[in-house]
Amino acid sequence: MDLDGFPLDRPALSEHFVFEFGEFDPEQIAAQVRQPDLIVKVEDRFVGASLDPEEWH
């Protein structure tokens, strides 16, 4: 059982979130999002964040 009480052998759930801003500084947003267990990338005017598979195995 995981911490939510669900069996560990259940299928993984994929979640995606999209936030849209009229104007923003991508580097500032990336700095606020960065965590040790995330991979954060800035490309053009987009900021992407995903779970780091090395931490989330």
Coordinates of N, CA and C in Angstrom, one line a residue:
M1 N 0.8 -1.2 0.0 CA 0.0 0.0 0.0 C 0.9 1.2 0.0
D2 N 0.5 2.3 -0.8 CA 1.2 3.5 -0.7 C 0.6 4.4 0.4
L3 N 1.1 5.6 0.5 CA 0.7 6.5 1.6 C -0.7 6.9 1.5
D4 N -1.3 6.8 0.3 CA -2.8 7.1 0.2 C -3.6 5.9 0.4
G5 N -3.1 4.7 0.7 CA -3.8 3.5 0.9 C -4.1 2.7 -0.3
F6 N -3.5 3.0 -1.5 CA -3.7 2.3 -2.7 C -2.7 1.2 -2.9
P7 N -3.0 0.1 -3.5 CA -2.0 -0.9 -3.7 C -0.9 -0.4 -4.6
L8 N 0.3 -0.9 -4.3 CA 1.5 -0.5 -5.1 C 1.5 -1.0 -6.5
D9 N 0.8 -2.1 -6.8 CA 0.8 -2.7 -8.1 C -0.3 -2.2 -9.0
R10 N -0.9 -1.1 -8.7 CA -1.9 -0.5 -9.6 C -1.2 0.3 -10.7
P11 N -1.9 0.5 -11.8 CA -1.2 1.2 -12.9 C -0.9 2.7 -12.5
A12 N 0.2 3.2 -13.1 CA 0.6 4.6 -12.8 C -0.4 5.5 -13.4
L13 N -0.6 6.7 -12.8 CA -1.4 7.7 -13.3 C -0.6 8.8 -13.8
S14 N -0.9 9.3 -15.0 CA -0.1 10.4 -15.6 C -0.9 11.7 -15.4
E15 N -0.3 12.8 -14.9 CA -1.0 14.0 -14.8 C -0.2 15.1 -15.5
H16 N -0.9 16.0 -16.2 CA -0.3 17.1 -16.9 C -1.0 18.4 -16.5
F17 N -0.3 19.4 -16.4 CA -0.8 20.7 -16.0 C -0.3 21.7 -17.0
V18 N -1.1 22.7 -17.5 CA -0.7 23.7 -18.4 C -1.1 25.1 -17.7
F19 N -0.1 26.0 -17.6 CA -0.4 27.3 -17.1 C 0.0 28.3 -18.2
E20 N -0.9 29.2 -18.5 CA -0.6 30.2 -19.5 C -0.6 31.6 -18.9
F21 N 0.4 32.3 -19.2 CA 0.6 33.7 -18.7 C 0.7 34.6 -19.9
G22 N 0.1 35.8 -19.8 CA 0.2 36.8 -20.8 C 1.7 37.3 -21.0
E23 N 2.3 37.6 -19.9 CA 3.7 38.0 -19.9 C 4.4 37.4 -18.7
F24 N 5.6 37.0 -18.8 CA 6.3 36.4 -17.7 C 7.8 36.3 -18.1
D25 N 8.6 36.1 -17.1 CA 10.0 35.9 -17.2 C 10.3 34.4 -17.1
P26 N 10.6 33.6 -18.1 CA 10.7 32.2 -18.0 C 11.8 31.8 -17.0
E27 N 12.9 32.5 -16.9 CA 13.9 32.1 -15.9 C 13.4 32.3 -14.5
Q28 N 12.6 33.3 -14.2 CA 12.1 33.6 -12.9 C 11.1 32.5 -12.5
I29 N 10.2 32.1 -13.5 CA 9.3 31.0 -13.2 C 10.1 29.7 -13.0
A30 N 11.1 29.4 -13.8 CA 11.9 28.2 -13.6 C 12.5 28.2 -12.2
A31 N 13.0 29.3 -11.8 CA 13.7 29.3 -10.4 C 12.7 29.1 -9.3
Q32 N 11.4 29.5 -9.5 CA 10.4 29.2 -8.5 C 9.9 27.8 -8.5
V33 N 10.0 27.1 -9.6 CA 9.5 25.8 -9.8 C 10.6 24.7 -9.4
R34 N 11.8 25.1 -9.5 CA 12.9 24.1 -9.3 C 12.8 23.4 -7.9
Q35 N 12.9 22.1 -7.9 CA 13.0 21.3 -6.7 C 14.0 20.2 -7.0
P36 N 14.6 19.6 -5.9 CA 15.6 18.5 -6.1 C 15.1 17.3 -6.9
D37 N 13.8 17.1 -6.9 CA 13.2 15.9 -7.6 C 12.6 16.2 -8.9
L38 N 12.8 17.4 -9.5 CA 12.2 17.8 -10.7 C 13.3 18.1 -11.8
I39 N 13.0 17.9 -13.0 CA 13.9 18.4 -14.1 C 13.1 19.6 -14.7
V40 N 13.8 20.8 -14.7 CA 13.1 22.0 -15.1 C 14.0 22.5 -16.3
K41 N 13.3 22.8 -17.4 CA 13.9 23.2 -18.6 C 13.3 24.5 -19.1
V42 N 14.1 25.4 -19.6 CA 13.6 26.7 -20.3 C 14.0 26.6 -21.7
E43 N 13.0 26.6 -22.6 CA 13.2 26.6 -24.0 C 12.4 27.7 -24.7
D44 N 13.0 28.6 -25.4 CA 12.3 29.7 -26.0 C 11.5 30.4 -24.9
R45 N 10.2 30.5 -25.0 CA 9.4 31.2 -24.0 C 8.5 30.2 -23.2
F46 N 9.1 28.9 -23.1 CA 8.3 27.9 -22.4 C 9.2 27.4 -21.2
V47 N 8.5 27.0 -20.2 CA 9.1 26.4 -19.0 C 8.5 25.0 -18.9
G48 N 9.3 24.0 -18.9 CA 8.8 22.6 -18.7 C 9.4 22.0 -17.4
A49 N 8.5 21.2 -16.7 CA 9.0 20.6 -15.5 C 8.5 19.1 -15.5
S50 N 9.3 18.2 -15.1 CA 8.9 16.8 -15.1 C 9.6 16.1 -13.9
L51 N 9.0 15.0 -13.4 CA 9.6 14.3 -12.3 C 11.0 13.7 -12.8
D52 N 12.0 13.8 -11.9 CA 13.3 13.2 -12.2 C 13.2 11.7 -12.0
P53 N 13.4 10.9 -13.1 CA 13.2 9.4 -12.9 C 14.3 8.8 -11.9
E54 N 15.4 9.5 -11.8 CA 16.4 9.0 -10.8 C 15.9 9.1 -9.4
E55 N 15.0 10.1 -9.1 CA 14.4 10.3 -7.8 C 13.1 9.5 -7.6
W56 N 12.4 9.4 -8.7 CA 11.0 8.8 -8.7 C 11.1 7.5 -9.4
H57 N 11.7 6.5 -8.8 CA 11.7 5.2 -9.4 C 10.9 4.2 -8.6

